[in-house]
Tab-separated table of C-alpha atoms and ligand atoms in Angstrom:
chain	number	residue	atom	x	y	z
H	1249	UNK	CA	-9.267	0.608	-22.396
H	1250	UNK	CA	-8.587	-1.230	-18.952
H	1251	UNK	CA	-6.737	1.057	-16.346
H	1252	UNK	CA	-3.400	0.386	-14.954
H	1253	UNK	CA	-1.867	-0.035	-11.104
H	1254	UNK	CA	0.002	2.294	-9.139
H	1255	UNK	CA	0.968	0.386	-6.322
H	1256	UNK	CA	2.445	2.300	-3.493
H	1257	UNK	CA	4.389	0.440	-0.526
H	1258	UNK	CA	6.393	2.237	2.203
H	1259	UNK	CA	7.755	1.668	5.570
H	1260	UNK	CA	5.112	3.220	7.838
H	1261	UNK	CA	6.111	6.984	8.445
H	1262	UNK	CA	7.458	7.208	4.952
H	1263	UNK	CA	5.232	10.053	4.087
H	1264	UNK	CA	3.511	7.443	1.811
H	1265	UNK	CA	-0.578	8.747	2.847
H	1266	UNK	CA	0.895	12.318	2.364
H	1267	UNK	CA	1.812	11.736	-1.075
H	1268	UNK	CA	-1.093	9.889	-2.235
H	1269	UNK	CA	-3.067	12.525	-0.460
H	1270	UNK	CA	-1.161	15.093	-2.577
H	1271	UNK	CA	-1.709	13.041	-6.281
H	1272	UNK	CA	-5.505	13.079	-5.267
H	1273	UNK	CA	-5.652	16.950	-4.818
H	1274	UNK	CA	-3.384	17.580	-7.552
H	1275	UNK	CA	-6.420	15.991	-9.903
H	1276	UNK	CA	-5.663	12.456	-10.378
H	1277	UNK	CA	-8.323	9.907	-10.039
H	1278	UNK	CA	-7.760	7.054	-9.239
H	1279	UNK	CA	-10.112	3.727	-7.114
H	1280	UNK	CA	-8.600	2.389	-4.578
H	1281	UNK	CA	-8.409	-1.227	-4.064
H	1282	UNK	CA	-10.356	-2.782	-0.950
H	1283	UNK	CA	-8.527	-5.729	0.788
H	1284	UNK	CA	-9.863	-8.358	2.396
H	1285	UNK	CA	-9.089	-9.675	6.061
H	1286	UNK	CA	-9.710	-11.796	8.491
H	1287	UNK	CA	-8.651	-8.893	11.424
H	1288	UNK	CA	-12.206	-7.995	13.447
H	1289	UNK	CA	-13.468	-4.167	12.110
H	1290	UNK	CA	-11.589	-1.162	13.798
H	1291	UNK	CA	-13.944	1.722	15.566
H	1292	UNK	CA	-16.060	2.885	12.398
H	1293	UNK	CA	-14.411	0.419	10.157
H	1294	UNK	CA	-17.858	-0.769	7.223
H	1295	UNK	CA	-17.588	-3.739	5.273
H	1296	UNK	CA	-16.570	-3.030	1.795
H	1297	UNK	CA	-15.214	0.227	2.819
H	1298	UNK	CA	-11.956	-0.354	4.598
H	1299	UNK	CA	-11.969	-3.439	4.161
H	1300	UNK	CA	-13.604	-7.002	3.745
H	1301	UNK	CA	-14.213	-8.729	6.648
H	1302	UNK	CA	-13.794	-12.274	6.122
H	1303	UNK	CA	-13.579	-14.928	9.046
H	1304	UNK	CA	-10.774	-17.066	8.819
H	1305	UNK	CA	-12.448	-19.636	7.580
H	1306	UNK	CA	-14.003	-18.254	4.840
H	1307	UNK	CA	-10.867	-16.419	3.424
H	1308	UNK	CA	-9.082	-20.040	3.493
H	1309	UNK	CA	-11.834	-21.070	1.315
H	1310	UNK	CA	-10.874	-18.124	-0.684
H	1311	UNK	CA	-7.722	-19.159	-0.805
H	1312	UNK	CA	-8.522	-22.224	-1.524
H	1313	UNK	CA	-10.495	-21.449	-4.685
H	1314	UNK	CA	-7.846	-18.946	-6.062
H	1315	UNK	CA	-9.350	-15.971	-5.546
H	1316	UNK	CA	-6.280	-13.684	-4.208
H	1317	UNK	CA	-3.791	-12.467	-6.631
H	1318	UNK	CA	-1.896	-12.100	-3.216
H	1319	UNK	CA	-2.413	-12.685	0.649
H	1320	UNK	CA	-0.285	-13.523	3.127
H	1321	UNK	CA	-0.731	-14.397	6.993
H	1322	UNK	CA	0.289	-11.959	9.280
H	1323	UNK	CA	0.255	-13.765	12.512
H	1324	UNK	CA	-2.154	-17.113	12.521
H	1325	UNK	CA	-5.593	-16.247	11.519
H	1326	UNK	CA	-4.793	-12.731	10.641
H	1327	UNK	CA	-4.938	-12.817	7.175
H	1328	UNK	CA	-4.637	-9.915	4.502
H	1329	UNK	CA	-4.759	-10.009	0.862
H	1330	UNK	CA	-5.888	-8.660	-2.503
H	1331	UNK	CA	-9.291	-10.092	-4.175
H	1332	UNK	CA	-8.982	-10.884	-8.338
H	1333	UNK	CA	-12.984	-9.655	-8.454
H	1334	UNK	CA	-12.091	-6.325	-6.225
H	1335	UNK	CA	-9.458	-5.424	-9.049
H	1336	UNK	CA	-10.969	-6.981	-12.084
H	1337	UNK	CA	-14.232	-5.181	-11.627
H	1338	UNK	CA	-12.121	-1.728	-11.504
H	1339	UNK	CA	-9.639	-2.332	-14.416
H	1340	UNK	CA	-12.600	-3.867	-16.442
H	1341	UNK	CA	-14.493	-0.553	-16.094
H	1342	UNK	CA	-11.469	1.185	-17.209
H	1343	UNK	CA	-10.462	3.270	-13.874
H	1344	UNK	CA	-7.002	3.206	-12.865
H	1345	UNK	CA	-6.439	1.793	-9.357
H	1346	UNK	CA	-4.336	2.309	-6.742
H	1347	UNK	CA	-2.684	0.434	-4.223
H	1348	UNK	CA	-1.491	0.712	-0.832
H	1349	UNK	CA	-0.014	-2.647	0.279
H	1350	UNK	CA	2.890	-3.914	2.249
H	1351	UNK	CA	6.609	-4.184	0.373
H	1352	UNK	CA	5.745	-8.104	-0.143
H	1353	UNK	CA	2.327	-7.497	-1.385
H	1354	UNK	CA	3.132	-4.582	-3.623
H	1355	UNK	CA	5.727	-6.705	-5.335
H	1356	UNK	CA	3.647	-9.615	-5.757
H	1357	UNK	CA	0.968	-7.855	-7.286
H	1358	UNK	CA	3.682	-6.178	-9.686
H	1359	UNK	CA	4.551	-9.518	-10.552
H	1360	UNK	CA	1.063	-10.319	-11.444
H	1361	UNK	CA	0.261	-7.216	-13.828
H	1362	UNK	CA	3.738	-6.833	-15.427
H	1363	UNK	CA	3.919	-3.782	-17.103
H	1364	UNK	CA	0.518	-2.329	-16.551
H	1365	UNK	CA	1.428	-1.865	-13.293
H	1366	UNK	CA	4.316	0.917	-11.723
H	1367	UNK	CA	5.261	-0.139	-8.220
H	1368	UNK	CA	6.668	2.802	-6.071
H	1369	UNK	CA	8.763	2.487	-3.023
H	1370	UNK	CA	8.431	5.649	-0.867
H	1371	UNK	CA	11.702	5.948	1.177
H	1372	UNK	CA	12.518	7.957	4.199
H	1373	UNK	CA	15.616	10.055	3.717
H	1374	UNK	CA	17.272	8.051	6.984
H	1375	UNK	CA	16.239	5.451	9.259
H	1376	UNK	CA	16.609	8.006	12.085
H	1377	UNK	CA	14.214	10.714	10.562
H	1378	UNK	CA	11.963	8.212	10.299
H	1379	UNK	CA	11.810	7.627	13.810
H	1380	UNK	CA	11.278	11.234	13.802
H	1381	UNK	CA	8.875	11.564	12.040
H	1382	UNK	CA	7.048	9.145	13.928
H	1383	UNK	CA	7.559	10.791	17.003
H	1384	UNK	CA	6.393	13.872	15.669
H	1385	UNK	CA	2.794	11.537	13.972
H	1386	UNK	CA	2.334	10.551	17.486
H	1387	UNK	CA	0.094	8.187	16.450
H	1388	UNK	CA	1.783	5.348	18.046
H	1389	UNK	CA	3.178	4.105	21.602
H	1390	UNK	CA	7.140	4.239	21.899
H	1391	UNK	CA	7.147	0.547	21.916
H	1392	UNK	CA	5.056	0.460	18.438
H	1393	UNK	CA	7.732	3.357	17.199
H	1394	UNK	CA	10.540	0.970	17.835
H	1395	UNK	CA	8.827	-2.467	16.256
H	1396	UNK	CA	7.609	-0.116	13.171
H	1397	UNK	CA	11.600	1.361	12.668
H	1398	UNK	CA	12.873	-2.557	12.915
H	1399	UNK	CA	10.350	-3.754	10.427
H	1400	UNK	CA	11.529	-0.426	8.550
H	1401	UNK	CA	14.778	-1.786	8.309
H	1402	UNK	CA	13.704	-5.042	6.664
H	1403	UNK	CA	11.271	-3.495	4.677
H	1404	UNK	CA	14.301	-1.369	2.620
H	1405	UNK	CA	16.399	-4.349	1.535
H	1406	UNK	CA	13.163	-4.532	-0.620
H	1407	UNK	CA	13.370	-0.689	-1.985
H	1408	UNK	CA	15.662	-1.913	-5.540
H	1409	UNK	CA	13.137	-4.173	-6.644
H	1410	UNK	CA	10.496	-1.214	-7.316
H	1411	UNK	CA	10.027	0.593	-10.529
H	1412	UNK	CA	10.754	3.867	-8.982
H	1413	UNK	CA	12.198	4.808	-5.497
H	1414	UNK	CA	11.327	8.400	-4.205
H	1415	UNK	CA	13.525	9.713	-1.745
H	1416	UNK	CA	11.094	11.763	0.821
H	1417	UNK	CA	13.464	14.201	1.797
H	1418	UNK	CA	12.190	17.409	1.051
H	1419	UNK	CA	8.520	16.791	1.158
H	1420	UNK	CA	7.889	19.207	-2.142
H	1421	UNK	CA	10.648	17.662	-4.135
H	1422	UNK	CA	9.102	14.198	-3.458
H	1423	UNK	CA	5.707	15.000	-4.458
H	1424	UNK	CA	6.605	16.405	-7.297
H	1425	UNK	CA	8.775	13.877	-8.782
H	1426	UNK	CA	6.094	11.230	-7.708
H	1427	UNK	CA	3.515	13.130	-9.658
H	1428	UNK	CA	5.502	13.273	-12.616
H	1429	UNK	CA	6.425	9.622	-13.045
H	1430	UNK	CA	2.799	8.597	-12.159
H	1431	UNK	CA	1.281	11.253	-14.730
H	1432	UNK	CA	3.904	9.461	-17.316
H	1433	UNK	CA	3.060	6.259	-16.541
H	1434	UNK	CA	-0.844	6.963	-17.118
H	1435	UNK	CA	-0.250	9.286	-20.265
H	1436	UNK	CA	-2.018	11.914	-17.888
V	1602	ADP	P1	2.948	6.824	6.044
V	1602	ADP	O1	1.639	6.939	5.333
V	1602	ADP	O2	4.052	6.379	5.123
V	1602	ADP	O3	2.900	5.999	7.299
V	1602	ADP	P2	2.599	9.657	6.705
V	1602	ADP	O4	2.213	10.241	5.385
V	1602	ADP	O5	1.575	9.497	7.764
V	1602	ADP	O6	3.415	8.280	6.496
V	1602	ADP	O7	3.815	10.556	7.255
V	1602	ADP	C1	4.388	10.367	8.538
V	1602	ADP	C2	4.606	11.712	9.232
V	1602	ADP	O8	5.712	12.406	8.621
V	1602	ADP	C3	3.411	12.644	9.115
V	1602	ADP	O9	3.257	13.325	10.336
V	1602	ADP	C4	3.794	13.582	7.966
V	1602	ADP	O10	3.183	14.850	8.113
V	1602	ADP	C5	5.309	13.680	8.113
V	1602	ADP	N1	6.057	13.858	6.843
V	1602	ADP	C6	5.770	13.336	5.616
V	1602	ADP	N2	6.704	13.698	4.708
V	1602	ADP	C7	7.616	14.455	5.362
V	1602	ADP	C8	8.855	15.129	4.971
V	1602	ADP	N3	9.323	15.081	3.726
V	1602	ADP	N4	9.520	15.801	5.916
V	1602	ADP	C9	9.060	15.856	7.196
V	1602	ADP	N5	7.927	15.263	7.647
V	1602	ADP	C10	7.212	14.559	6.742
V	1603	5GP	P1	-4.107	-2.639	9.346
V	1603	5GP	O1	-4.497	-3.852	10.121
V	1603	5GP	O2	-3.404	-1.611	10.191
V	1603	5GP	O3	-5.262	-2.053	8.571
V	1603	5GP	O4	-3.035	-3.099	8.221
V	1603	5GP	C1	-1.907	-3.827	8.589
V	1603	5GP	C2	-1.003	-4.104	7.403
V	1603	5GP	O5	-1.671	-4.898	6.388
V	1603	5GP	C3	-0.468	-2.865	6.668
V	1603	5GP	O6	0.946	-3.007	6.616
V	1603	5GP	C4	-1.075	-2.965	5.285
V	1603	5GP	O7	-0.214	-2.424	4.291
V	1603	5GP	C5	-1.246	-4.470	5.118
V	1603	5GP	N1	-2.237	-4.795	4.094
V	1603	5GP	C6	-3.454	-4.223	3.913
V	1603	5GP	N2	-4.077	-4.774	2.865
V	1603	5GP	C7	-3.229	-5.718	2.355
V	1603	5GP	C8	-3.327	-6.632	1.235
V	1603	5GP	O8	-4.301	-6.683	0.479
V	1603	5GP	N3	-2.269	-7.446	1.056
V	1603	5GP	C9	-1.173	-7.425	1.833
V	1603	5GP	N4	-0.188	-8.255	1.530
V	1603	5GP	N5	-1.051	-6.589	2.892
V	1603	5GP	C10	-2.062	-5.740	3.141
């Protein structure tokens, strides 16, 4: 039997990595899907690891020959998007795949699949906790905190289109109720 998609899209901070983190310890099994892009390799970024890195001219011609169920084009020349061979390969072999894409991705690809796919919207209990939360991550500069919370904004007008939206309030509650609509949705 061909697997199915979990696609998982979030406003950065979410608790999104977290949760997946949690489904993968709690047994599930899943491949994730490599994108391609046209962004030069990060630190110890590979090549068909993190990503695929893809000039710009060579993921046009990608484009061009309809081989992206979705991309889009971040800033000019930065492109990222999702390969038809990356997730046919996968599904073909019967694994289960999982996604972690942008709220415009993730609901393209839904679009694509239908109903073999469950798109998931992880949602931060309050604009200001995520900004919180962020802090806390200290991952980023305060000036990448505040573009990341005004994309965040956008990003939830997006939230009712998903399948499922988990509230991550209480961190326990939400992994919980993630891993019980993703175990339904596999018949796991
Ligand atoms: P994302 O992958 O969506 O960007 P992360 O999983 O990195 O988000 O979570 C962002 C930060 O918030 C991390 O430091 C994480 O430990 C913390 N976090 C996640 N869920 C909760 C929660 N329910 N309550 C408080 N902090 C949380
Ligand atoms: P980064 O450059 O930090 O690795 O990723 C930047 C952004 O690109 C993230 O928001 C990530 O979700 C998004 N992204 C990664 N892969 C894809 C993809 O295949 N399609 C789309 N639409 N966005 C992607």
């Amino acid at each position: 039997m061909p697997g199915k998609l979990i696609i998982f899209s979030a406003p950065s901070g979410s608790g999104k990595s977290t949760i997946v983190k949690y489904l993968i310890d709690r047994g599930l099994d899943f491949k994730f899907s490599v994108s391609a892009t046209s962004r030069k390799p990060r630190g110890t970024e590979r090549d068909g690891v993190e990503y695929y890195f893809l000039t710009p001219d060579e993921f046009r011609e990608k484009i061009t020959a309809g081989e992206f169920i979705e991309y889009e084009e971040v800033y000019p020349d930065c492109f990222y998007g999702t390969l038809k061979s990356e997730i046919e390969n996968k599904l073909n072999a019967g694994y289960d795949m999982l996604f972690d894409v942008d709220v415009v991705g993730g609901l393209n690809i839904k679009k694509f699949y239908g109903e073999r796919a469950l798109a998931v919207f992880v949602k931060p209990p309050s604009i200001e906790a995520l900004r919180e939360r962020l802090e806390k991550r200290a991952t980023d500069s305060p000036e990448m905190i505040e573009k990341r919370v005004a994309k965040a904004v956008w990003e939830l007008e997006f939230a009712p289109k998903f399948d499922v939206v988990i509230v991550n309030d209480r961190l326990e509650e939400a992994q919980a109720e993630t891993e019980r609509v993703v175990r339904k949705f596999l018949g796991k």
